[in-house]
Coordinates of C-alpha atoms and ligand atoms in Angstrom, one line a residue:
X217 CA 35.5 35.1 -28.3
X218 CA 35.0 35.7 -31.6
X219 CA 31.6 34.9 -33.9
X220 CA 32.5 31.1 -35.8
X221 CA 35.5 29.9 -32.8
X222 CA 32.7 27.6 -31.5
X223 CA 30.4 25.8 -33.9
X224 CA 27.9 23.1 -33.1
X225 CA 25.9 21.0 -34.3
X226 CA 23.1 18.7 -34.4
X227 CA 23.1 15.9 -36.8
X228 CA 19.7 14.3 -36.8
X229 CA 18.8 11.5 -39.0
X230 CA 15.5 11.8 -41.2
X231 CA 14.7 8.9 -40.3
X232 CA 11.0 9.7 -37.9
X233 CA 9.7 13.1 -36.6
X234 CA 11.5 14.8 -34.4
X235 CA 12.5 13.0 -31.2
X236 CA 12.7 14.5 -27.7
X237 CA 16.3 13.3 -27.5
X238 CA 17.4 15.2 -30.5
X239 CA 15.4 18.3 -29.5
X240 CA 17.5 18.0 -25.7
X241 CA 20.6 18.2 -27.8
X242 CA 19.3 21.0 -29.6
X243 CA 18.6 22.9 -27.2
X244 CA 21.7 22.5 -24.9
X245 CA 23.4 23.3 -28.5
X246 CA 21.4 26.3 -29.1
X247 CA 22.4 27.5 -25.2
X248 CA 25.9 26.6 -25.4
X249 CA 26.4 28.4 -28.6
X250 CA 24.2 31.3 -28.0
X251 CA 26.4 32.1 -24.7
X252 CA 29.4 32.4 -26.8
X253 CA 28.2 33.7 -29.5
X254 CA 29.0 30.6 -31.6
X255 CA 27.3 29.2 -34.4
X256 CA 24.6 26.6 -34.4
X257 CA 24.2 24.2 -37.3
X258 CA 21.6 21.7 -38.4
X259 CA 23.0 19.1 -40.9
X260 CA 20.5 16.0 -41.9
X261 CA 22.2 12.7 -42.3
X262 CA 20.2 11.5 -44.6
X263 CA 22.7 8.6 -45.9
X264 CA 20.9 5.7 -44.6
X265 CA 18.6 6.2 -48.2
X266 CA 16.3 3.3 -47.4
X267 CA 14.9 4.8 -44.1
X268 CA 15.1 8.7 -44.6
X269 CA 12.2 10.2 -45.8
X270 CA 12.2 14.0 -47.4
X271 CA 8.9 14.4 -45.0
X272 CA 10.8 13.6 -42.0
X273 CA 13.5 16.4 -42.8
X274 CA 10.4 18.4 -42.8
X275 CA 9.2 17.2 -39.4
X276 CA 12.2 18.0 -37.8
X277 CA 13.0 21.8 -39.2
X278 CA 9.2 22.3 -38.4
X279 CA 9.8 21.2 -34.7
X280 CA 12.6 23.2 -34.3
X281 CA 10.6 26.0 -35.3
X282 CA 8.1 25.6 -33.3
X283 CA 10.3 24.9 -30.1
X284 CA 11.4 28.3 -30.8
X285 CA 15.3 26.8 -31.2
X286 CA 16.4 28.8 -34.3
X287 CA 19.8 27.7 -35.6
X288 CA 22.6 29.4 -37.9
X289 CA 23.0 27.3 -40.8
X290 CA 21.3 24.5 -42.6
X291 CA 18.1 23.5 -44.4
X292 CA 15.4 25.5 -43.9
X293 CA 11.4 24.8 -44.4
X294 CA 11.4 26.8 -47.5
X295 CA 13.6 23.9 -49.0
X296 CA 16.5 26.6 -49.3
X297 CA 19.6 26.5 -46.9
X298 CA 21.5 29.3 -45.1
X299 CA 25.1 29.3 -44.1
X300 CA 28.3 29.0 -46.2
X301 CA 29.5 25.4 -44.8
X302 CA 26.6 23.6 -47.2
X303 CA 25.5 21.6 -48.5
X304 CA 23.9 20.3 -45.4
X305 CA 22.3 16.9 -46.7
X306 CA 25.1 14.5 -46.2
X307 CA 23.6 13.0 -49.5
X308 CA 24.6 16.1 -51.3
X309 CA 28.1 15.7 -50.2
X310 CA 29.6 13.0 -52.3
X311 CA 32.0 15.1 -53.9
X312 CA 33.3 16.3 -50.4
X313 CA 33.7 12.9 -49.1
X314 CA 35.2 11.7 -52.3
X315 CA 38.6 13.5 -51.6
X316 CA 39.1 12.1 -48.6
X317 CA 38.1 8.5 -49.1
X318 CA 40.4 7.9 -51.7
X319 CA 43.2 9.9 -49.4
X320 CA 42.9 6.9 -47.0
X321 CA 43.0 4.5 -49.8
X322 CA 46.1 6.0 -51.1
X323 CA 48.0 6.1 -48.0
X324 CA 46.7 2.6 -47.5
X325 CA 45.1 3.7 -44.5
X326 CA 42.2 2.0 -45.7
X327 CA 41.7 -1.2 -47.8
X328 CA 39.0 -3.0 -50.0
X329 CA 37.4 -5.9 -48.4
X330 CA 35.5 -8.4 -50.3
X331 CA 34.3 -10.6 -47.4
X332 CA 30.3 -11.7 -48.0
X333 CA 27.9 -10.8 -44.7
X334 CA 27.6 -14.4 -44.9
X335 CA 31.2 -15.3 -44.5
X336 CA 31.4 -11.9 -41.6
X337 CA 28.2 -13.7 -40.6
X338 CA 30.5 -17.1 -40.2
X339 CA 33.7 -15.1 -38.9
X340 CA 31.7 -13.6 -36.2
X341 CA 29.7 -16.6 -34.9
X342 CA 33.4 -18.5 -34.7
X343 CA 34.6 -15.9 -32.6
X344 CA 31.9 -15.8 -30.5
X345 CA 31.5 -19.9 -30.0
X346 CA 35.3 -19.3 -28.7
X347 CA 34.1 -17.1 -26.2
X348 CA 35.8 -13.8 -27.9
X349 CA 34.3 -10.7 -28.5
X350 CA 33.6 -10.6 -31.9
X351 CA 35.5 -8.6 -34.4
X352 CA 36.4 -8.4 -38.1
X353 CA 39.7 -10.6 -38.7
X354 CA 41.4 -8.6 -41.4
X355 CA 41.0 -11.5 -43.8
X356 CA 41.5 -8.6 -46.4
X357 CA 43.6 -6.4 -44.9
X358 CA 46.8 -7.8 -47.0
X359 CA 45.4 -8.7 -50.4
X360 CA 47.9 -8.7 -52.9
X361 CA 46.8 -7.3 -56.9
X362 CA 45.9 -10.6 -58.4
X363 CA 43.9 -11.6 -55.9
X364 CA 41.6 -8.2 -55.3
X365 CA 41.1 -8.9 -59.5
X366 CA 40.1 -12.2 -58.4
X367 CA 37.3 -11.5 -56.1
X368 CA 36.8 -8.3 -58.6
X369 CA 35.9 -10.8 -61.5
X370 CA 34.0 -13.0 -59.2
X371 CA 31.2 -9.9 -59.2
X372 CA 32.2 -9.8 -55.4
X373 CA 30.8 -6.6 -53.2
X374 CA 33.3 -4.6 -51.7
X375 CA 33.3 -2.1 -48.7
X376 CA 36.2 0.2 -47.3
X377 CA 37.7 -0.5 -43.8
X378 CA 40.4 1.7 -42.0
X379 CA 43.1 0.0 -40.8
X380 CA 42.9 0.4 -37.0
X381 CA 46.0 0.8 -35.3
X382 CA 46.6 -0.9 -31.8
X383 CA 46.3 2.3 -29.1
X384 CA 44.5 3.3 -26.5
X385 CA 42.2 6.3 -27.1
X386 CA 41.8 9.0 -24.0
X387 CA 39.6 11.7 -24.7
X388 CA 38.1 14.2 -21.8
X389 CA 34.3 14.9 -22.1
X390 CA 32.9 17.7 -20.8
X391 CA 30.4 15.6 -18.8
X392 CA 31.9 12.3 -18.6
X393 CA 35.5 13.3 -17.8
X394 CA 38.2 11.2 -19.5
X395 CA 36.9 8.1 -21.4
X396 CA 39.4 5.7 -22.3
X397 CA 39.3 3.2 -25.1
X398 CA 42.0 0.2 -26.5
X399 CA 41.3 -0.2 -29.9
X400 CA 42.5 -3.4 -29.9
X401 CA 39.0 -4.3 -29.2
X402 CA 37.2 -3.0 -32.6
X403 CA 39.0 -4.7 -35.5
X404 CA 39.2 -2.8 -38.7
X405 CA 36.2 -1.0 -39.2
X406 CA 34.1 -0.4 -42.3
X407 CA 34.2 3.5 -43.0
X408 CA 32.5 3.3 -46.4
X409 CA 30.2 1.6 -49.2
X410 CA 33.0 3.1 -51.9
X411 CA 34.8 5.6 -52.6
X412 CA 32.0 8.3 -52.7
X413 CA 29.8 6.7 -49.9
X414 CA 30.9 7.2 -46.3
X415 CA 29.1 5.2 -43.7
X416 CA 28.2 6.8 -40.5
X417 CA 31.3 7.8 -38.4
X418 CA 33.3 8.8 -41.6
X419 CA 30.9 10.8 -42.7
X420 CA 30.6 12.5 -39.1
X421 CA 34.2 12.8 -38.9
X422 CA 34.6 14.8 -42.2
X423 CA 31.6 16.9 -42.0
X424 CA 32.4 18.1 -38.7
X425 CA 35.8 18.9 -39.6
X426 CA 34.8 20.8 -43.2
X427 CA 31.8 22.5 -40.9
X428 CA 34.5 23.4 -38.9
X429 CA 32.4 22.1 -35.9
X430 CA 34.1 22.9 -32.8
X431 CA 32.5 21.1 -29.9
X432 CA 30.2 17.7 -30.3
X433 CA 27.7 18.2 -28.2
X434 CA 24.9 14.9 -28.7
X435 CA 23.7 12.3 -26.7
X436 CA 25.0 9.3 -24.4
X437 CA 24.0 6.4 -27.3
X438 CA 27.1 7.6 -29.4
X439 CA 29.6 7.3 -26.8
X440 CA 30.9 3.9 -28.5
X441 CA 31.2 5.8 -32.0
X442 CA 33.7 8.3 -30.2
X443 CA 36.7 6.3 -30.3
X444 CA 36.0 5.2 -34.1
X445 CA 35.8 9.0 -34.5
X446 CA 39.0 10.1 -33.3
X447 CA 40.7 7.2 -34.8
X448 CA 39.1 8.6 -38.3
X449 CA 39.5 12.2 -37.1
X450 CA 43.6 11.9 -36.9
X451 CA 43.9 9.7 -39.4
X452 CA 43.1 12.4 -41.7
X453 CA 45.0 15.0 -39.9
X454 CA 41.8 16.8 -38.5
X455 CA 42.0 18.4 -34.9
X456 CA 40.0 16.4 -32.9
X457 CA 36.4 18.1 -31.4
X458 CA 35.3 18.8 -27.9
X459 CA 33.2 16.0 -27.1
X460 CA 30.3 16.7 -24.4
X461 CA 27.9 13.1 -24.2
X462 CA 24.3 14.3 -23.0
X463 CA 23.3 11.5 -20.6
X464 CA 20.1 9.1 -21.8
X465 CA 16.6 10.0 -21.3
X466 CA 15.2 6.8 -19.4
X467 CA 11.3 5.8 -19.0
X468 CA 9.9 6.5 -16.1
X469 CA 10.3 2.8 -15.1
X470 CA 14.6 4.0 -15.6
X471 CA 14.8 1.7 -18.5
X472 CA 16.4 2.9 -21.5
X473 CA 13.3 5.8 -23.0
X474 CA 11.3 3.4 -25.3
X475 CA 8.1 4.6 -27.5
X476 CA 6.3 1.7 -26.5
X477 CA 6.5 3.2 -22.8
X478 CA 6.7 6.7 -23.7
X479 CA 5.7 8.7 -26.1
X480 CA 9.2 10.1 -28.2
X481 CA 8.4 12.6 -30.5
X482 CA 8.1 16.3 -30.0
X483 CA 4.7 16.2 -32.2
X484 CA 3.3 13.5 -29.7
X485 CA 3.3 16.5 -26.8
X486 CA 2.6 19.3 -29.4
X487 CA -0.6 17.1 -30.5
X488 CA -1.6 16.7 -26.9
X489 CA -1.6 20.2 -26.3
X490 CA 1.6 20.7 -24.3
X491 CA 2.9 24.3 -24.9
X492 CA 6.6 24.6 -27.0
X493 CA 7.8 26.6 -23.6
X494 CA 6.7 23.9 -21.4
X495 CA 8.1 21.2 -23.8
X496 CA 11.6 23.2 -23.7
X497 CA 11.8 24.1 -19.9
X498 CA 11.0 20.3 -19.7
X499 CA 13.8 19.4 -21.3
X500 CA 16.5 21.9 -19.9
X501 CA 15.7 19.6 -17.1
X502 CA 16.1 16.5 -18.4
X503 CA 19.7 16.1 -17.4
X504 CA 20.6 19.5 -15.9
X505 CA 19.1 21.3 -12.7
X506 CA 19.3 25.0 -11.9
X507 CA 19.9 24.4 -8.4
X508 CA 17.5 27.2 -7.7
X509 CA 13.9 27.0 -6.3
X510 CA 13.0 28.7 -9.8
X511 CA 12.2 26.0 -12.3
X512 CA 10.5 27.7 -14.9
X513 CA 12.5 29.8 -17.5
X514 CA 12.1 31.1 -20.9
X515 CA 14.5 30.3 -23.5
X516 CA 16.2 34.1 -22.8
X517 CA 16.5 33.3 -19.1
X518 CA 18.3 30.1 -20.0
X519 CA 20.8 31.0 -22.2
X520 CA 21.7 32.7 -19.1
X521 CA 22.0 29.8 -16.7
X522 CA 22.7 26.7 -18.4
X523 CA 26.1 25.4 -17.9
X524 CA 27.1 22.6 -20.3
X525 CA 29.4 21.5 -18.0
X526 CA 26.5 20.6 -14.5
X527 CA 25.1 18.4 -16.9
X528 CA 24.4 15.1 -15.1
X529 CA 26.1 11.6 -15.9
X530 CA 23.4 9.7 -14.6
X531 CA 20.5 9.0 -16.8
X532 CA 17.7 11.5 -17.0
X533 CA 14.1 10.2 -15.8
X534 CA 11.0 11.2 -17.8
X535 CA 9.0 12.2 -15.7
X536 CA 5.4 13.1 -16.8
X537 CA 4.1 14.6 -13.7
X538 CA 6.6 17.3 -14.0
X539 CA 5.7 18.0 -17.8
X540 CA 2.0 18.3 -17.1
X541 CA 3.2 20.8 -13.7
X542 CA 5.7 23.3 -15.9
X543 CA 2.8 22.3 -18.7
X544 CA -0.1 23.8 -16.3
X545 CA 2.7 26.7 -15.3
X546 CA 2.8 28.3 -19.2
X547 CA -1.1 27.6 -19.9
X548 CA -1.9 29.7 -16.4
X549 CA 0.2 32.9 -18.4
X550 CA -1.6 32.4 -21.4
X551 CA -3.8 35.9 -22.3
X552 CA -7.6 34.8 -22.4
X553 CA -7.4 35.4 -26.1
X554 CA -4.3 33.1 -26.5
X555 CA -5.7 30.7 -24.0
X556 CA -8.9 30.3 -26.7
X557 CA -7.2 30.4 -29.6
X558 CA -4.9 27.1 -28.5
X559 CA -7.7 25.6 -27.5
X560 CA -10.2 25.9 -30.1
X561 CA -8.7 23.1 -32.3
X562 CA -9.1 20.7 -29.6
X563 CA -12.7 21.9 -28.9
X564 CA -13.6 21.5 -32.1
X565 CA -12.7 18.3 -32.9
X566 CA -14.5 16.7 -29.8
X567 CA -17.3 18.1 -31.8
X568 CA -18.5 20.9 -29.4
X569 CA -20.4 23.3 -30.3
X570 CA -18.2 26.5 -30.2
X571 CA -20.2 29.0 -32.8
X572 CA -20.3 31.7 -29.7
X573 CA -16.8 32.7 -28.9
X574 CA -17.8 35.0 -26.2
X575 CA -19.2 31.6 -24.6
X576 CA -16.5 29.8 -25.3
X577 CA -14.1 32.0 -23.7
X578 CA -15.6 32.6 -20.7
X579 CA -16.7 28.2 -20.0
X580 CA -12.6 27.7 -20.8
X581 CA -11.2 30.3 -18.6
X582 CA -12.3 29.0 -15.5
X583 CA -10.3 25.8 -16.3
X584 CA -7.7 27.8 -17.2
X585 CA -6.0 27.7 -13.8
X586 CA -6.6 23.9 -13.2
X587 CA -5.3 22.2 -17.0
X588 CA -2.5 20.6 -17.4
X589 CA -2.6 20.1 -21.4
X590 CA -5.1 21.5 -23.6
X591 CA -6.1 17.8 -25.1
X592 CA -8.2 17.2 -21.5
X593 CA -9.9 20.8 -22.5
X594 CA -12.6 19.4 -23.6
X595 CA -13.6 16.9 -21.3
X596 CA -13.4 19.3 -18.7
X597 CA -15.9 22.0 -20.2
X598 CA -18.2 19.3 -22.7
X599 CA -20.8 20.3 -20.1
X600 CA -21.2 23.9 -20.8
X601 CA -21.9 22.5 -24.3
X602 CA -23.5 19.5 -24.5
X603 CA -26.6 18.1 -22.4
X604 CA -25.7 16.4 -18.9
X605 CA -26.0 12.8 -17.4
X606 CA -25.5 11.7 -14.3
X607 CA -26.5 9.4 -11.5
X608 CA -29.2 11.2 -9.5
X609 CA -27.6 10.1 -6.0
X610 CA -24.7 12.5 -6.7
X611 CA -27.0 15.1 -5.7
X612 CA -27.2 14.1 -2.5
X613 CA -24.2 15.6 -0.6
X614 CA -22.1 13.3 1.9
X615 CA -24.7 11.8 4.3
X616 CA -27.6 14.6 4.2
X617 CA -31.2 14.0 3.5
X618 CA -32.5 13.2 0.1
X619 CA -35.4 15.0 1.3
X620 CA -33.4 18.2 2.1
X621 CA -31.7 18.2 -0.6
X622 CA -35.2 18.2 -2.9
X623 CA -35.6 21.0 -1.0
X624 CA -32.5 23.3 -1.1
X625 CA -32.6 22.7 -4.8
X626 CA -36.0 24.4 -4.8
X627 CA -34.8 27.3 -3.0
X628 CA -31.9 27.3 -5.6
X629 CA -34.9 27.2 -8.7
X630 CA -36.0 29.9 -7.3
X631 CA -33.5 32.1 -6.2
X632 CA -32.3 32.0 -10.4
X633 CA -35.9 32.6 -11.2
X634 CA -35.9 35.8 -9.5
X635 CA -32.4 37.2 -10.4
X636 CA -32.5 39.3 -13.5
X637 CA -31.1 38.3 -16.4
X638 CA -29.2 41.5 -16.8
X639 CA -27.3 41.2 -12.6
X640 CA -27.1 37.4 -14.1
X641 CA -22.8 37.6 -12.8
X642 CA -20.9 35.0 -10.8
X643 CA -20.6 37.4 -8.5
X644 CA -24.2 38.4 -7.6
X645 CA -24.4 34.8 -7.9
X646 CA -22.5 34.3 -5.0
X647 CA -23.6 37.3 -2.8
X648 CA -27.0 36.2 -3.5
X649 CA -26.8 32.4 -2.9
X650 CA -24.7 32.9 0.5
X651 CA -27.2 35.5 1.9
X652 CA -29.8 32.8 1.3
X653 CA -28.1 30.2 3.1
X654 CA -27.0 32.3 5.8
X655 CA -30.9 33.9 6.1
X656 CA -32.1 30.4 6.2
X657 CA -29.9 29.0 8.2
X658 CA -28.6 26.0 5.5
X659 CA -25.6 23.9 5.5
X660 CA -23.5 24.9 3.1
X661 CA -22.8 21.5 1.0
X662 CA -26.1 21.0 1.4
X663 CA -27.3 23.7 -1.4
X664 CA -23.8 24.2 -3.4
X665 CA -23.5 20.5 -3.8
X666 CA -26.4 19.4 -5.5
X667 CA -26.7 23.1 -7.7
X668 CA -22.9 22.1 -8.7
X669 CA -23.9 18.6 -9.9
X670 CA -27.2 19.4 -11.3
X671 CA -25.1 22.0 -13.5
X672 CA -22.2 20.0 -14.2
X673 CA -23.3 16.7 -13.4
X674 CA -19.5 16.2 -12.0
X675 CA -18.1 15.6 -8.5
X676 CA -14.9 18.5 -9.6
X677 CA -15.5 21.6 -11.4
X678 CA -15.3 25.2 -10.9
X679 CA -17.3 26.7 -8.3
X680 CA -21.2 26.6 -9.1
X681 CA -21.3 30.5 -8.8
X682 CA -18.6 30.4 -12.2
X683 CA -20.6 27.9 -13.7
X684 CA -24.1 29.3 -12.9
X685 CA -22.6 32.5 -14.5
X686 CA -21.3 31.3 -17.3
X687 CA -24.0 29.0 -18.4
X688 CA -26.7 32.0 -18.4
X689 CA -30.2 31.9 -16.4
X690 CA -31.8 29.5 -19.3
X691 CA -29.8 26.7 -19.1
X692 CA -28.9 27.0 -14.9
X693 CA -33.2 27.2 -14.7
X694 CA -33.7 23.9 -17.1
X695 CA -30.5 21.6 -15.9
X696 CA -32.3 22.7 -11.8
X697 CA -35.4 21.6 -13.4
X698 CA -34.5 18.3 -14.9
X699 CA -33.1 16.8 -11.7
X700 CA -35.3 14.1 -10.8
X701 CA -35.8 15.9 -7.5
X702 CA -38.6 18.2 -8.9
Ligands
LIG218 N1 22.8 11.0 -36.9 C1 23.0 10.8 -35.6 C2 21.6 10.6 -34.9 O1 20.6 10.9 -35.5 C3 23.7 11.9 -34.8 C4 25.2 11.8 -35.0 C5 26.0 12.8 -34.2 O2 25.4 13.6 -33.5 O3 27.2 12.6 -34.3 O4 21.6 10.1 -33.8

């Protein structure tokens, strides 16, 4: 197939930072089109002026970026735009919409209608006391010249609707197989402000068709705009797009995926210290399964498998457990020096100390196998910064003797008094501490336990041996010291 036969899209509104939805449809676009060799294009319907915000466009290039999904054609975060279908800012597309508009108008496709909200507001609520579904009457639909001046000198407000004809609309989705729709139900719609403003599914219609945008790849929540599409679509005399309706990411709870259950935005993971390969592996699953063992891909590796057409009807379940597994997956193949370099920022805004890098790297790595997102860094490893609390009792391990345990952690004090500093290693650590307790005969738990907590002052945490070995012969000797035990 040829470079430009498929083109796709995403259309995002800049309307809030990038949402997880719109980055699943980007990235099923991305793999759709990069298996073809088709073309990828991000357009920003910005038309809904009183709720797009420049700094949202911003958010969403920026997220894309840093997802790693790089597309063909659109705006891009130097404020320029690439690709020859532009401009891609539906705002900057009067003139393109223009023609078309007034094409509709002339072949009386599409009428003036002067009807108030109140009096739709009235029209509607009539409808609905009768038990119909409610639907706009076509009160203007027939207006003859005299009476369009009328309601002109009045200083009425006018918007454009298309004239729906009476059919029923089949279309086959990729995912959803054939949708059927009887039009009968909608009513005339209202396609535009005037003649240079489209609303929504006109503007859609003739974008995709002057973007030449082959296949309509976005998610379930459109479905009822389809139909109004198509109508629009052949109206004009466009061919009509493949249509492939991603199914809806639901909270965990299987409602409908909510921010006040779940956090939305691509920036809420990024900020929490989930990885961009863990966020888009993630996704690739939300609504698609490889039906391998494997579940862990890069973004190469996927363009491979994905198939648009396995994609699941059924809603998609956001499931955090799995994020913080494929999450933990990418941070384990993190280099130590990428590993520190991620987790710095966090680290330094819990207000650790983290002046010795060396330090630093070392305390973090042997968390490194057990994180699952690089905002609970910190927690994990304040004690290799920061002075220790803790209850006393914890010291005691299981049901042993207080007494016993006063004195293992002597034997401990000095068993790090006598190592030098210069064999002071996790592993000497070790050999050292189990000859002891082999030598004298001690239990285990009975010794590890209480050095773990007097150097931790936590129930979990790497082994004492790592700790001891990272935290250097001063500060094992003092934390020993300061348990109320001596
Ligand atoms: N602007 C729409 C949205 O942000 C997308 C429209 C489309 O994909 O057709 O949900």
């Amino acid at each position: 197939m040829n470079k430009n036969e498929v083109r796709v899209r995403i259309a995002p509104s800049p309307t809030g930072p990038l949402h997880l939805g719109t980055a699943r449809s980007a990235l099923y676009n991305y793999l759709f089109a990069k298996q073809i060799d088709g073309t990828f294009v991000l357009r920003i319907e910005d038309t809904d002026l009183e709720r797009s915000e420049e700094k949202y466009t911003k958010q969403i290039i920026e997220g894309l970026e840093w997802l790693g999904i790089e597309y063909d054609e659109g705006p891009t975060s130097d404020g320029k735009e690439k690709g020859d279908y532009g401009p891609y800012f539906q705002t900057k597309r009067t003139k393109v919409y223009e023609k078309y508009i007034q094409k509709l108008l002339d072949e009386d496709e599409a009428y003036y209608c002067f009807c108030s909200k109140d009096e739709l507001d009235a029209e509607r609520k009539a409808m609905e006391e009768k038990g119909k579904a409610p639907k706009y009457s076509g009160k203007c639909a027939h207006l003859s010249g005299e009476e369009k001046e009328a309601y002109k000198k009045e200083g009425r407000n006018s918007i454009i609707r298309y004239r729906v004809p009476d059919k029923t609309i089949t279309f086959k989705d990729t995912i959803r197989g054939e949708v059927t729709f009887e039009t009968k139900l909608l009513g005339d719609i209202s396609i535009a402000r005037d003649v240079k403003t489209p609303l929504y599914n006109l503007a859609v219609v003739i974008d995709d068709y002057t973007m030449e945008i082959s296949h309509v790849i976005r998610g379930e929540d459109h479905l009822s705009n389809t139909p109004k599409q198509i109508l629009l679509t052949e109206a004009l005399g466009f061919p009509v797009p493949q249509f492939a309706h991603l199914p809806l990411i639901l909270n965990e709870d299987k409602t409908k995926l909510s921010k006040r259950k779940t956090k939305v935005t691509v920036d809420d993971y990024k900020e929490e210290g989930y990885l961009p390969g863990a966020i888009l592996n993630f996704i690739l699953l939300l609504g698609w399964n490889p039906k391998t063992e494997e579940e862990i891909f890069t973004l190469e590796q996927m363009t491979k498998i994905f198939n648009i057409g396995g994609v699941h009807k059924g809603g998609a379940v956001f499931a955090t457990d799995k994020l913080d597994w494929i999450n933990a997956q990418y941070l384990r193949k993190l280099s130590a020096d990428e590993f520190l370099e991620l987790a710095m920022p966090y680290l330094e805004k819990a207000g650790l100390d983290v002046s010795n890098k060396e330090y630093v790297k070392k305390a973090i790595l042997l968390e490194q196998e057990r994180i699952k997102k690089l905002s609970d860094l910190p927690e994990m490893v304040k004690f290799f910064f920061q002075d220790i609390s803790y209850d006393p009792k914890l010291l005691v391990w299981k049901k042993s003797d207080p007494e016993v345990i006063k004195a293992n952690l002597k034997i401990a004090l000095e068993f790090f008094e006598s190592l030098d500093e210069k064999d002071w290693t996790e592993s000497t650590i070790e050999k050292g501490l189990m000859k002891l307790i082999e030598e004298k005969g001690l239990k285990n738990g009975e010794i590890l336990w209480p050095i773990r907590v007097a150097l931790t002052g936590k129930e979990k945490s790497p082994s004492p041996f790592e700790v001891a070995g990272v935290l250097g012969k001063e500060r094992v000797m003092e934390r020993i010291n300061d348990t109320n035990f001596n």
